[in-house]
Coordinates of C-alpha atoms in Angstrom, one line a residue:
Chain A
M451 CA 0.2 -11.2 -25.6
S452 CA 3.3 -12.2 -23.7
R453 CA 5.3 -15.2 -24.8
R454 CA 4.4 -16.7 -21.4
E455 CA 0.8 -16.8 -22.4
G456 CA 1.6 -18.6 -25.6
S457 CA 3.6 -21.4 -24.2
L458 CA 1.5 -22.8 -21.4
E459 CA 2.6 -25.8 -19.4
D460 CA 0.3 -28.0 -17.4
P461 CA 1.2 -27.1 -13.8
Q462 CA -0.3 -30.4 -12.6
A463 CA 1.9 -32.6 -14.8
D464 CA 3.8 -35.2 -12.8
S465 CA 7.4 -35.3 -13.8
S466 CA 7.5 -39.0 -13.2
I467 CA 5.0 -39.7 -16.0
S468 CA 6.4 -39.9 -19.5
P469 CA 5.9 -36.7 -21.6
L470 CA 2.7 -36.3 -23.5
P471 CA 2.8 -37.1 -27.1
H472 CA 3.6 -34.1 -29.2
L473 CA 0.1 -33.8 -30.7
E474 CA -1.7 -34.2 -27.4
S475 CA 0.7 -31.6 -25.8
K476 CA 0.0 -29.2 -28.7
I477 CA -3.7 -29.6 -28.4
Q478 CA -3.7 -29.2 -24.6
Q479 CA -1.5 -26.0 -24.9
T480 CA -3.8 -24.5 -27.5
H481 CA -6.8 -25.4 -25.5
S482 CA -5.4 -23.6 -22.5
L483 CA -4.5 -20.6 -24.6
A484 CA -8.1 -20.5 -25.9
R485 CA -9.4 -20.6 -22.4
L486 CA -7.2 -17.8 -21.3
L487 CA -8.2 -15.7 -24.3
T488 CA -11.9 -16.3 -23.7
K489 CA -11.4 -14.6 -20.3
Y490 CA -9.6 -11.7 -22.0
A491 CA -12.3 -11.4 -24.6
E492 CA -14.9 -11.0 -22.0
Q493 CA -12.9 -8.3 -20.3
L494 CA -12.5 -6.5 -23.6
L495 CA -16.2 -6.5 -24.1
Q496 CA -16.9 -5.1 -20.7
E497 CA -14.3 -2.4 -21.2
Y498 CA -15.7 -1.5 -24.6
V499 CA -19.3 -1.0 -23.5
Q500 CA -18.2 1.0 -20.5
H501 CA -16.6 3.7 -22.8
Q502 CA -19.4 3.9 -25.3
G503 CA -22.0 5.0 -22.7
D504 CA -25.5 3.8 -22.1
P505 CA -27.4 2.0 -23.5
F506 CA -24.4 0.0 -24.6
G507 CA -23.7 -1.5 -21.2
L508 CA -27.4 -1.9 -20.1
P509 CA -28.9 -5.3 -19.8
G510 CA -31.2 -6.1 -22.7
F511 CA -29.4 -3.7 -25.1
S512 CA -29.9 -5.3 -28.5
P513 CA -28.5 -3.2 -31.3
P514 CA -28.9 -4.3 -34.9
R515 CA -26.7 -7.3 -35.6
L516 CA -24.9 -5.6 -38.5
P517 CA -23.3 -8.1 -40.9
V518 CA -19.5 -7.8 -40.9
A519 CA -17.6 -8.5 -44.1
D520 CA -15.6 -11.8 -44.1
L521 CA -17.0 -12.9 -40.8
S522 CA -20.2 -14.1 -39.2
A523 CA -21.1 -15.7 -35.9
P524 CA -20.7 -19.4 -35.4
A525 CA -23.6 -21.1 -37.2
P526 CA -26.2 -22.9 -35.1
G527 CA -25.1 -26.2 -36.6
H528 CA -21.4 -25.7 -35.9
A529 CA -21.3 -28.0 -32.9
G530 CA -22.6 -30.8 -35.0
L531 CA -19.8 -30.7 -37.5
P532 CA -16.8 -33.0 -37.3
V533 CA -14.1 -31.6 -35.1
P534 CA -11.6 -30.9 -37.9
E535 CA -14.2 -29.0 -39.8
R536 CA -15.1 -27.0 -36.8
L537 CA -11.4 -26.2 -36.2
R538 CA -11.1 -25.1 -39.8
L539 CA -14.0 -22.6 -39.3
D540 CA -12.4 -21.5 -36.0
E541 CA -9.1 -20.9 -37.7
A542 CA -10.7 -18.9 -40.6
A543 CA -12.6 -16.7 -38.2
L544 CA -9.5 -16.1 -36.0
A545 CA -7.6 -15.0 -39.2
A546 CA -10.4 -12.6 -40.2
L547 CA -10.6 -10.9 -36.8
P548 CA -7.3 -9.0 -36.5
P549 CA -7.9 -6.5 -39.2
L550 CA -11.4 -5.9 -37.9
L551 CA -10.1 -5.3 -34.4
D552 CA -7.5 -2.9 -35.8
V553 CA -10.3 -0.9 -37.5
V554 CA -12.2 -0.8 -34.2
R555 CA -9.1 0.3 -32.3
R556 CA -8.4 3.2 -34.7
R557 CA -11.9 4.4 -34.4
Q558 CA -11.9 4.2 -30.7
A559 CA -8.6 6.1 -30.6
E560 CA -10.6 9.0 -32.1
L561 CA -13.7 8.6 -30.0
N562 CA -12.0 7.7 -26.7
P563 CA -8.4 8.9 -26.9
R564 CA -7.9 8.7 -23.2
A565 CA -9.2 5.2 -22.8
L566 CA -5.7 3.8 -22.9
R567 CA -6.6 0.4 -21.4
L568 CA -9.4 -0.1 -23.9
L569 CA -7.0 0.7 -26.8
R570 CA -4.4 -1.6 -25.4
R571 CA -6.9 -4.4 -25.0
L572 CA -8.0 -4.0 -28.6
E573 CA -4.4 -4.1 -29.8
D574 CA -3.7 -7.2 -27.7
A575 CA -6.9 -8.9 -28.9
A576 CA -5.7 -8.6 -32.5
R577 CA -2.3 -10.2 -31.6
Q578 CA -4.0 -12.9 -29.5
A579 CA -6.4 -13.8 -32.4
R580 CA -3.5 -14.2 -34.7
A581 CA -1.6 -16.3 -32.2
L582 CA -4.6 -18.6 -31.5
G583 CA -5.3 -18.9 -35.2
A584 CA -1.8 -20.0 -35.9
A585 CA -1.9 -22.5 -33.0
V586 CA -5.1 -24.0 -34.3
E587 CA -3.6 -24.2 -37.8
A588 CA -0.7 -26.1 -36.3
V589 CA -3.0 -28.5 -34.6
L590 CA -4.9 -29.1 -37.9
A591 CA -1.6 -29.8 -39.6
A592 CA -0.6 -32.2 -36.9
L593 CA -3.9 -34.0 -37.3
G594 CA -3.3 -34.3 -41.0
A595 CA -6.4 -32.3 -41.8
E596 CA -6.4 -29.8 -44.6
T597 CA -6.4 -26.1 -43.6
R598 CA -8.1 -23.6 -45.7
G599 CA -4.9 -22.5 -47.4
P600 CA -4.0 -19.0 -48.3
R601 CA -6.9 -16.7 -48.3
P602 CA -7.2 -13.4 -50.1
E603 CA -6.4 -10.3 -48.1
P604 CA -9.6 -8.8 -46.8
N605 CA -10.5 -6.2 -49.3
A606 CA -12.7 -4.4 -46.9
I607 CA -9.7 -2.6 -45.4
A608 CA -8.3 -1.7 -48.8
A609 CA -11.7 -0.4 -50.0
A610 CA -12.4 3.2 -50.5
T611 CA -13.0 5.1 -47.2
V612 CA -16.6 5.7 -46.3
T613 CA -17.7 8.3 -43.9
A614 CA -19.7 6.7 -41.1
G615 CA -21.6 8.0 -38.2
V616 CA -20.4 7.6 -34.7
F617 CA -23.3 5.6 -33.4
P618 CA -22.9 2.9 -36.2
A619 CA -19.2 2.9 -35.4
K620 CA -19.9 2.2 -31.8
V621 CA -22.3 -0.6 -32.8
L622 CA -19.8 -2.1 -35.2
G623 CA -17.1 -2.1 -32.5
L624 CA -19.5 -3.9 -30.2
R625 CA -20.3 -6.4 -32.9
V626 CA -16.6 -7.1 -33.6
C627 CA -15.8 -7.5 -29.9
G628 CA -18.7 -9.8 -29.5
L629 CA -17.6 -11.9 -32.5
Y630 CA -14.1 -12.1 -31.1
R631 CA -15.5 -13.4 -27.8
E632 CA -17.8 -15.9 -29.6
W633 CA -15.1 -17.4 -31.8
V634 CA -12.5 -17.6 -29.1
S635 CA -15.0 -19.3 -26.8
R636 CA -16.1 -21.6 -29.7
T637 CA -12.4 -22.5 -30.3
E638 CA -12.0 -23.4 -26.7
A639 CA -15.0 -25.7 -26.8
D640 CA -13.9 -27.4 -30.0
L641 CA -10.4 -28.0 -28.8
G642 CA -11.8 -29.4 -25.6
Q643 CA -13.3 -32.2 -27.7
L644 CA -9.8 -33.2 -28.6
A645 CA -7.9 -32.5 -25.4
P646 CA -7.1 -35.5 -23.1
G647 CA -10.0 -36.1 -20.8
G648 CA -12.5 -34.6 -23.2
P649 CA -15.1 -36.5 -25.2
A650 CA -13.6 -38.4 -28.1
Chain B
M774 CA -30.8 15.0 -18.9
P775 CA -32.0 17.9 -20.9
A776 CA -35.0 20.0 -19.9
G777 CA -38.3 18.4 -21.2
R778 CA -39.9 21.2 -23.0
P779 CA -40.9 21.5 -26.6
G780 CA -38.9 24.4 -27.8
P781 CA -39.6 26.9 -30.6
A782 CA -37.8 26.4 -33.9
A783 CA -34.5 26.3 -32.2
Q784 CA -31.1 26.2 -33.7
S785 CA -29.9 22.8 -34.5
A786 CA -26.2 21.9 -34.8
R787 CA -24.0 24.9 -34.1
R788 CA -21.4 23.7 -36.5
P789 CA -21.3 20.6 -38.7
P790 CA -19.1 17.9 -37.2
P791 CA -15.6 17.8 -38.6
L792 CA -15.1 15.3 -41.5
L793 CA -12.9 12.6 -40.1
P794 CA -11.1 10.2 -42.5
L795 CA -12.9 7.0 -41.4
L796 CA -12.4 3.5 -42.6
L797 CA -15.4 1.9 -41.2
L798 CA -18.6 1.2 -42.9
C799 CA -16.6 -0.5 -45.6
V800 CA -16.1 -3.4 -43.2
L801 CA -19.9 -3.8 -43.0
G802 CA -21.5 -6.1 -45.5
A803 CA -24.6 -5.0 -47.4
P804 CA -27.6 -4.5 -45.1
Q805 CA -29.8 -7.5 -45.3
A806 CA -33.6 -7.2 -45.5
G807 CA -35.2 -7.5 -42.1
S808 CA -31.8 -7.2 -40.3
G809 CA -32.9 -3.9 -38.8
A810 CA -29.7 -2.2 -40.0
D811 CA -30.3 1.4 -40.8
T812 CA -33.9 1.1 -41.6
A813 CA -34.2 4.7 -40.4
V814 CA -32.0 7.8 -40.4
I815 CA -31.5 10.4 -37.7
S816 CA -30.7 13.9 -38.7
P817 CA -28.5 15.6 -37.8
Q818 CA -25.8 13.0 -37.5
D819 CA -23.3 13.6 -34.7
P820 CA -23.9 17.3 -34.1
T821 CA -21.7 19.4 -31.9
L822 CA -23.5 21.9 -29.6
L823 CA -22.9 24.4 -26.9
I824 CA -24.1 23.7 -23.4
G825 CA -27.5 25.2 -22.9
S826 CA -28.4 25.2 -26.6
S827 CA -31.3 23.4 -28.3
L828 CA -31.6 20.7 -30.8
Q829 CA -34.2 19.7 -33.4
A830 CA -33.7 16.2 -34.7
T831 CA -35.7 13.9 -36.9
C832 CA -36.0 10.1 -37.3
S833 CA -37.1 9.2 -40.9
V834 CA -38.1 5.6 -41.6
H835 CA -36.9 4.1 -44.8
G836 CA -39.9 2.1 -45.5
D837 CA -38.2 -1.2 -45.2
P838 CA -40.2 -3.3 -44.6
P839 CA -42.8 -1.7 -46.9
G840 CA -45.4 0.2 -45.1
A841 CA -43.2 1.1 -42.2
T842 CA -44.3 4.3 -40.6
A843 CA -43.2 6.6 -37.8
E844 CA -46.2 5.5 -35.7
G845 CA -45.1 4.2 -32.3
L846 CA -41.5 5.3 -32.6
Y847 CA -39.8 6.8 -29.6
W848 CA -36.5 8.3 -28.6
T849 CA -33.9 7.5 -25.9
L850 CA -30.9 9.5 -24.9
N851 CA -28.1 7.6 -23.1
G852 CA -30.5 4.8 -22.5
H853 CA -33.3 6.9 -20.9
R854 CA -36.6 7.1 -22.7
L855 CA -37.5 10.7 -23.5
P856 CA -40.9 12.1 -22.6
P857 CA -43.4 11.7 -25.4
E858 CA -44.2 15.4 -25.3
L859 CA -40.8 16.2 -26.7
S860 CA -41.7 14.3 -29.9
R861 CA -44.2 14.9 -32.7
M862 CA -44.8 13.3 -36.0
L863 CA -43.9 15.5 -38.9
N864 CA -45.4 13.2 -41.4
A865 CA -46.2 9.5 -41.7
S866 CA -42.6 8.5 -41.8
T867 CA -40.8 11.1 -39.7
L868 CA -40.7 11.6 -36.0
A869 CA -39.3 14.9 -34.8
L870 CA -37.6 15.6 -31.4
A871 CA -37.0 19.0 -29.7
L872 CA -34.5 19.2 -26.9
A873 CA -33.7 22.4 -25.1
N874 CA -31.1 23.6 -22.6
L875 CA -28.8 20.7 -23.3
N876 CA -26.4 19.6 -20.5
G877 CA -22.7 18.7 -21.2
S878 CA -22.1 15.3 -22.7
R879 CA -21.9 12.4 -20.3
Q880 CA -19.0 10.7 -22.1
Q881 CA -16.4 11.9 -24.5
S882 CA -17.5 9.5 -27.2
G883 CA -20.8 11.4 -27.4
D884 CA -24.3 11.1 -25.9
N885 CA -26.3 8.3 -27.6
L886 CA -29.5 9.5 -29.1
V887 CA -31.4 6.5 -30.4
C888 CA -34.6 6.1 -32.4
H889 CA -36.6 3.0 -31.5
A890 CA -39.4 1.1 -33.2
R891 CA -42.6 0.3 -31.2
D892 CA -41.1 -3.0 -30.1
G893 CA -38.0 -1.4 -28.7
S894 CA -35.7 -2.4 -31.5
I895 CA -33.1 0.1 -32.5
L896 CA -33.7 1.8 -35.9
A897 CA -31.0 4.4 -35.9
G898 CA -28.6 6.4 -33.7
S899 CA -26.7 9.7 -33.6
C900 CA -24.1 10.9 -31.1
L901 CA -24.4 14.4 -29.6
Y902 CA -21.4 16.3 -28.5
V903 CA -22.4 19.0 -26.1
G904 CA -19.8 21.1 -24.4
L905 CA -17.8 24.3 -24.2
P906 CA -14.9 25.6 -26.3
P907 CA -11.6 25.5 -24.5
E908 CA -10.4 28.5 -22.5
K909 CA -6.9 29.9 -22.6
P910 CA -4.3 27.6 -20.9
F911 CA -2.2 29.5 -18.4
N912 CA 0.5 29.2 -15.8
I913 CA 3.1 27.6 -18.0
S914 CA 6.2 26.6 -16.1
C915 CA 9.2 24.8 -17.4
W916 CA 12.4 23.4 -16.1
S917 CA 15.5 21.5 -17.3
K918 CA 17.3 18.9 -15.2
N919 CA 20.4 18.6 -17.2
M920 CA 20.4 21.6 -19.6
K921 CA 19.6 19.3 -22.5
D922 CA 15.9 18.7 -22.1
L923 CA 12.9 20.7 -21.1
T924 CA 9.8 19.7 -19.2
C925 CA 6.8 22.0 -19.1
R926 CA 3.4 21.9 -17.5
W927 CA 0.4 24.2 -17.6
T928 CA -3.0 24.7 -16.2
P929 CA -6.0 24.2 -18.6
G930 CA -8.4 27.1 -19.0
A931 CA -10.2 28.5 -16.0
R932 CA -13.4 26.5 -16.4
G933 CA -11.5 23.3 -16.8
E934 CA -14.2 20.8 -17.8
T935 CA -15.3 21.3 -21.4
F936 CA -17.3 18.0 -21.6
L937 CA -15.6 17.4 -24.9
H938 CA -12.3 15.8 -25.7
T939 CA -9.8 18.7 -25.7
N940 CA -6.4 18.3 -27.2
Y941 CA -3.5 20.3 -25.7
S942 CA -0.4 20.9 -27.8
L943 CA 2.7 22.5 -26.5
K944 CA 4.6 24.5 -29.1
Y945 CA 8.0 26.1 -29.0
K946 CA 10.4 28.0 -31.2
L947 CA 13.6 29.9 -31.0
R948 CA 12.6 33.5 -30.4
W949 CA 14.6 35.2 -33.2
Y950 CA 14.4 32.6 -35.9
G951 CA 13.3 29.1 -36.6
Q952 CA 10.0 27.3 -37.2
D953 CA 7.3 26.2 -34.8
N954 CA 7.9 22.9 -33.2
T955 CA 5.5 20.6 -31.4
C956 CA 6.2 18.7 -28.2
E957 CA 5.5 15.0 -28.6
E958 CA 6.0 13.4 -25.2
Y959 CA 2.9 14.3 -23.2
H960 CA 1.7 13.5 -19.6
T961 CA 5.2 13.0 -18.3
V962 CA 4.6 14.8 -15.0
G963 CA 0.8 15.0 -14.9
P964 CA -2.0 15.2 -17.3
H965 CA -1.0 18.7 -18.6
S966 CA 2.7 18.4 -19.2
C967 CA 5.1 17.6 -22.0
H968 CA 8.7 16.7 -22.3
I969 CA 11.1 17.9 -25.0
P970 CA 14.0 15.5 -24.8
K971 CA 16.7 16.9 -27.1
D972 CA 17.8 19.4 -29.7
L973 CA 17.6 22.5 -27.5
A974 CA 19.9 25.4 -27.7
L975 CA 21.5 27.3 -24.9
F976 CA 22.2 31.0 -24.5
T977 CA 19.2 31.9 -26.7
P978 CA 15.6 32.5 -25.7
Y979 CA 12.8 30.1 -26.6
E980 CA 9.1 31.0 -27.0
I981 CA 6.8 28.5 -25.6
W982 CA 3.0 28.3 -25.6
V983 CA 0.1 25.9 -25.4
E984 CA -2.8 25.5 -27.9
A985 CA -6.1 23.9 -26.8
T986 CA -8.5 22.6 -29.4
N987 CA -11.8 20.8 -29.3
R988 CA -14.9 20.4 -31.5
L989 CA -16.2 23.9 -30.5
G990 CA -13.0 25.9 -31.0
S991 CA -9.5 26.6 -29.8
A992 CA -7.6 28.8 -27.5
R993 CA -3.9 29.7 -27.1
S994 CA -2.0 30.6 -24.0
D995 CA 0.3 33.6 -23.6
V996 CA 3.8 33.0 -24.8
L997 CA 6.5 32.2 -22.2
T998 CA 10.0 33.3 -23.1
L999 CA 12.9 31.6 -21.4
D1000 CA 16.5 30.6 -21.8
I1001 CA 17.2 27.0 -20.8
L1002 CA 20.0 28.1 -18.6
D1003 CA 17.6 30.1 -16.4
V1004 CA 15.3 27.2 -15.6
V1005 CA 17.8 24.6 -14.5
T1006 CA 17.1 22.4 -11.5
T1007 CA 18.7 19.4 -10.0
D1008 CA 17.8 16.3 -8.1
P1009 CA 17.5 16.8 -4.3
P1010 CA 20.7 16.7 -2.3
P1011 CA 21.6 13.1 -1.6
E1012 CA 22.8 11.5 1.6
V1013 CA 21.1 13.8 4.1
H1014 CA 22.2 12.9 7.7
V1015 CA 20.8 14.4 10.9
S1016 CA 22.6 13.8 14.2
R1017 CA 22.8 15.1 17.7
V1018 CA 25.4 17.6 18.7
G1019 CA 27.1 15.9 21.6
G1020 CA 24.9 16.4 24.7
L1021 CA 23.3 19.6 23.5
E1022 CA 19.6 19.2 24.0
D1023 CA 18.4 22.0 21.7
Q1024 CA 20.6 21.3 18.6
L1025 CA 20.8 18.9 15.7
S1026 CA 23.5 18.7 13.0
V1027 CA 22.4 18.3 9.4
R1028 CA 24.8 17.3 6.7
W1029 CA 24.3 16.5 3.0
V1030 CA 26.1 16.0 -0.3
S1031 CA 25.7 18.4 -3.2
P1032 CA 23.9 16.9 -6.1
P1033 CA 26.3 15.1 -8.5
A1034 CA 25.0 17.0 -11.5
L1035 CA 26.5 20.2 -10.0
K1036 CA 30.0 19.0 -10.7
D1037 CA 29.5 19.1 -14.5
F1038 CA 28.1 22.6 -14.8
L1039 CA 30.4 24.8 -12.9
F1040 CA 27.7 26.6 -11.0
Q1041 CA 27.0 27.3 -7.4
A1042 CA 24.2 26.1 -5.3
K1043 CA 22.2 27.4 -2.4
Y1044 CA 20.3 25.3 -0.1
Q1045 CA 17.2 25.4 2.1
I1046 CA 16.4 23.3 5.1
R1047 CA 13.0 22.7 6.5
Y1048 CA 12.2 20.8 9.7
R1049 CA 9.2 19.9 11.8
V1050 CA 8.4 18.2 15.0
E1051 CA 7.3 14.6 14.5
D1052 CA 3.6 15.1 15.3
S1053 CA 3.2 18.5 13.6
V1054 CA 2.4 19.5 10.0
D1055 CA 4.1 22.9 10.3
W1056 CA 7.5 23.1 8.7
K1057 CA 10.0 25.7 9.7
V1058 CA 12.3 26.8 6.9
V1059 CA 15.9 27.8 7.3
D1060 CA 16.7 30.0 4.3
D1061 CA 20.2 31.3 4.9
V1062 CA 22.2 28.1 4.3
S1063 CA 24.1 29.5 1.4
N1064 CA 26.4 27.0 -0.3
Q1065 CA 27.3 25.0 2.7
T1066 CA 26.7 21.3 2.9
S1067 CA 26.1 21.3 6.6
C1068 CA 24.1 23.2 9.1
R1069 CA 23.3 23.1 12.8
L1070 CA 19.7 23.6 13.9
A1071 CA 19.4 25.4 17.2
G1072 CA 16.7 26.4 19.6
L1073 CA 15.0 23.0 19.3
K1074 CA 12.9 21.3 21.9
P1075 CA 14.8 18.7 23.9
G1076 CA 13.8 15.1 23.8
T1077 CA 11.8 15.6 20.5
V1078 CA 11.9 13.8 17.2
Y1079 CA 12.4 16.1 14.2
F1080 CA 12.0 15.4 10.5
V1081 CA 14.4 17.3 8.3
Q1082 CA 14.5 17.9 4.5
V1083 CA 17.0 19.7 2.3
R1084 CA 16.6 21.1 -1.2
C1085 CA 19.0 22.8 -3.7
N1086 CA 18.8 25.7 -6.1
P1087 CA 21.6 25.9 -8.7
F1088 CA 22.5 29.4 -9.8
G1089 CA 25.2 31.2 -11.6
I1090 CA 25.3 28.7 -14.4
Y1091 CA 27.7 29.8 -17.0
G1092 CA 27.5 33.3 -15.6
S1093 CA 23.8 33.5 -15.6
K1094 CA 22.5 36.1 -13.2
K1095 CA 19.3 34.4 -12.4
A1096 CA 18.6 31.8 -9.8
G1097 CA 17.6 28.4 -10.9
I1098 CA 14.7 26.4 -9.8
W1099 CA 14.5 24.8 -6.4
S1100 CA 14.8 21.0 -6.5
E1101 CA 12.3 18.7 -4.8
W1102 CA 12.8 18.3 -1.1
S1103 CA 15.0 15.3 -0.1
H1104 CA 13.3 12.4 1.6
P1105 CA 12.6 13.2 5.2
T1106 CA 15.4 12.2 7.7
A1107 CA 14.6 12.0 11.4
A1108 CA 16.6 12.4 14.5
S1109 CA 15.8 13.3 18.1
T1110 CA 17.3 15.8 20.5
P1111 CA 18.6 14.5 23.8
R1112 CA 15.9 14.4 26.5
S1113 CA 15.7 17.2 29.0
E1114 CA 13.3 17.8 32.0
R1115 CA 12.9 21.4 31.1
P1116 CA 11.1 22.2 27.9
G1117 CA 13.0 24.2 25.4
P1118 CA 11.9 26.8 23.0
G1119 CA 10.8 26.1 19.5
G1120 CA 12.1 27.6 16.3
G1121 CA 15.6 28.4 15.3
A1122 CA 18.1 29.3 12.7
C1123 CA 21.0 27.6 11.2
E1124 CA 23.8 27.6 13.8
P1125 CA 27.5 27.4 13.1
R1126 CA 29.6 24.4 13.8
G1127 CA 32.8 24.6 15.9
G1128 CA 33.1 28.3 16.4
E1129 CA 31.9 29.6 13.0
P1130 CA 30.0 32.9 13.0
S1131 CA 26.2 32.7 13.1
S1132 CA 23.4 34.9 12.0
G1133 CA 21.2 34.3 15.1
P1134 CA 20.7 37.5 17.0
V1135 CA 21.8 36.2 20.4
R1136 CA 24.8 34.5 19.1
R1137 CA 25.6 37.5 16.9
E1138 CA 25.8 39.7 19.9
L1139 CA 27.8 37.1 21.7
K1140 CA 30.2 37.1 18.8
Q1141 CA 30.6 40.8 19.1
F1142 CA 31.2 40.4 22.8
L1143 CA 33.8 37.8 22.3
G1144 CA 35.5 39.9 19.7
W1145 CA 35.6 42.8 22.1
L1146 CA 36.9 40.6 24.9
K1147 CA 39.7 39.3 22.7
K1148 CA 40.6 42.8 21.9
H1149 CA 40.4 44.4 25.2
A1150 CA 40.7 41.6 27.8
Y1151 CA 43.3 39.4 26.2
C1152 CA 41.0 36.3 26.5
S1153 CA 42.5 34.4 23.6
N1154 CA 40.9 31.2 24.7
L1155 CA 37.4 32.5 24.2
S1156 CA 35.4 30.9 21.3
F1157 CA 32.0 29.6 20.5
R1158 CA 33.3 26.1 21.3
L1159 CA 33.9 27.2 24.8
Y1160 CA 30.4 28.7 24.9
D1161 CA 28.8 25.5 23.8
Q1162 CA 30.9 23.6 26.3
W1163 CA 29.6 25.9 29.0
R1164 CA 26.0 25.4 28.0
A1165 CA 26.4 21.6 28.0
W1166 CA 28.0 21.9 31.5
M1167 CA 25.2 24.1 32.7
Q1168 CA 22.6 21.5 31.6
K1169 CA 24.4 18.7 33.4
S1170 CA 24.7 20.8 36.4
H1171 CA 21.0 21.5 36.5
K1172 CA 20.3 17.7 36.3
T1173 CA 22.6 17.0 39.1
R1174 CA 21.0 19.7 41.3
N1175 CA 17.6 18.4 40.5
Q1176 CA 18.6 15.0 41.6
D1177 CA 20.1 16.4 44.8
E1178 CA 17.5 19.0 45.7
G1179 CA 14.5 18.1 43.6
I1180 CA 14.0 21.7 42.5
L1181 CA 14.9 23.6 39.3
S1182 CA 17.7 26.1 39.6
S1183 CA 18.0 29.6 38.2
G1184 CA 21.6 28.7 37.4
R1185 CA 23.2 31.2 39.7
R1186 CA 25.8 28.8 40.8
G1187 CA 26.7 28.1 37.2
A1188 CA 30.2 28.7 36.1
A1189 CA 31.0 30.6 39.4
R1190 CA 31.5 27.2 41.0
G1191 CA 34.5 26.8 38.9
K1192 CA 33.9 23.1 38.4
G1193 CA 34.7 22.4 34.8
G1194 CA 33.5 25.9 33.7
P1195 CA 35.1 27.5 30.8
G1196 CA 38.4 29.1 31.3
G1197 CA 38.4 32.9 31.6
W1198 CA 35.0 32.9 33.0
A1199 CA 35.7 31.4 36.4
G1200 CA 34.8 33.6 39.3
R1201 CA 32.3 35.7 37.4
E1202 CA 28.8 35.3 38.3
T1203 CA 26.6 34.6 35.3
R1204 CA 22.9 34.1 35.0
A1205 CA 22.1 30.8 33.4
P1206 CA 19.2 31.0 31.0
P1207 CA 15.9 30.4 32.8
G1208 CA 14.1 27.3 31.6
G1209 CA 17.2 26.1 29.7
R1210 CA 16.7 28.7 26.9
R1211 CA 19.3 30.3 24.8
P1212 CA 21.5 32.6 26.9
R1213 CA 20.4 36.2 27.2
A1214 CA 22.3 38.8 25.3
L1215 CA 25.4 39.7 27.1
H1216 CA 26.3 43.4 27.2
P1217 CA 30.0 44.3 26.8
Q1218 CA 31.5 45.7 30.0
P1219 CA 33.8 48.7 29.7

């Protein structure tokens, strides 16, 4: 992710109006970042299914929703939680995604070594998730809300290697890319609740 | 899609898939009941097969939920449902599949063979790798632009498409000693190329070869032996300029600068020029340019736009006997010959500038004649410059006559008029070239 993407400015801001308060500015910037990354996450998902072959890209394809260690999809009741709690869950998910995306990238480097754009998108996604997670953490700190604090390193990566079939690896990659898209989109929606002009 | 016939007890995987150090299922949590995760197993997992071979596969249900059977299960391959006649139930919990005459894999990540429950949900999957072993790479060629690096490219095996990811590795070693080295910078000048940036020795031969490897085998090219000094090339000559030669309608002058890298390596260079008419695709090549940095193209069509390119070949580097490698052609430079009412001939060779000897047959004979004249007729003023002046004068004269009389002249009046004709030739009747072509060979008079 370029620095330009991480420091967005509102192109419609009128210079004659006094600068936004620091918190509102931070929220707005993070919201804009989340919106941009939602678009990138969608592109990543499209690129991913293209390289796995059918049926991965076919409408109605419904592989088993394999559980992923340290991460699950946003719960159905997520939207009903208070905004700070939602943002805490967003931040935790964004922190769990980078190592998973790295695993997927390494596996795809073996399965699709010539899919350079896919590999680059997976690498970018890991960086983008870290950046967005850090920005959400900063918003929570500015709100005076508690963050989750230091969390243990995911031990899934440090676990003993397990031989896995190619098809399950493809399905897992699809699951991780899908989770990335869900959580980035969820973060955008949750920040939209706080951004100026959004619902209180 | 494979042929849809139940085969006999056919061979299954030709070779078990290579064991890859994977770090994957550990990121999966424990399968939950009812999640549909791995409630069946396909065997074999991820087989590698030759094109045209057969496959026997099975889908065995785990029995979760209890009582699950193979009844109603079906197969898909790359999203397409396979005909039911290819399947049969081996027992209550196992559905078998027989595929024959397999086609090459549709994607390099493997064809997706999936076992489905009656309701269409996915129970298990396996990826098939169907392809061919690599053939021997060939046609390795290498070049060095500055005698410090080496770039090589090759052609993959004759059949090309293996349907499997095939890895190409360029290897090199000093011929008489040293260990094998592997090139690391691939795809620098195309998909089958590699660049070795440093640590190369001069005055000693290298052995270079390419190894191709995929899941079905490997192949190695023949070994190419070379000395870096023998494969040197340069950038194209810069600053190529093409201009008219006074009023001469069938000539253009080409000038260029020798590539700057030549200055550092104490070697000579030879050049080639090619040119074509603007609306033609046929290039004419002038080979005999030697180490000049200028050339005059003759015998061109008047009033015509020509595109010209120049390239360079360094040779004699540090005493090497071998020619180097031709550079790329310079960017095309265009110029037009002056307009003439009479069409001129096509084709030509590199002509001399200002009285220098030429290799063209007519001018060669003319040179001989002039030499004879100087020796026997004391015509010290004779030279190619005078000849060119005469030709330009002749062309002007023809224009003037055409304006006066409206007819083409055979040029009989030519220099015999004595109006601005070359000295030493006055009074002698000459036949101007018909149609404005190059002068006919002049035979020496005793």
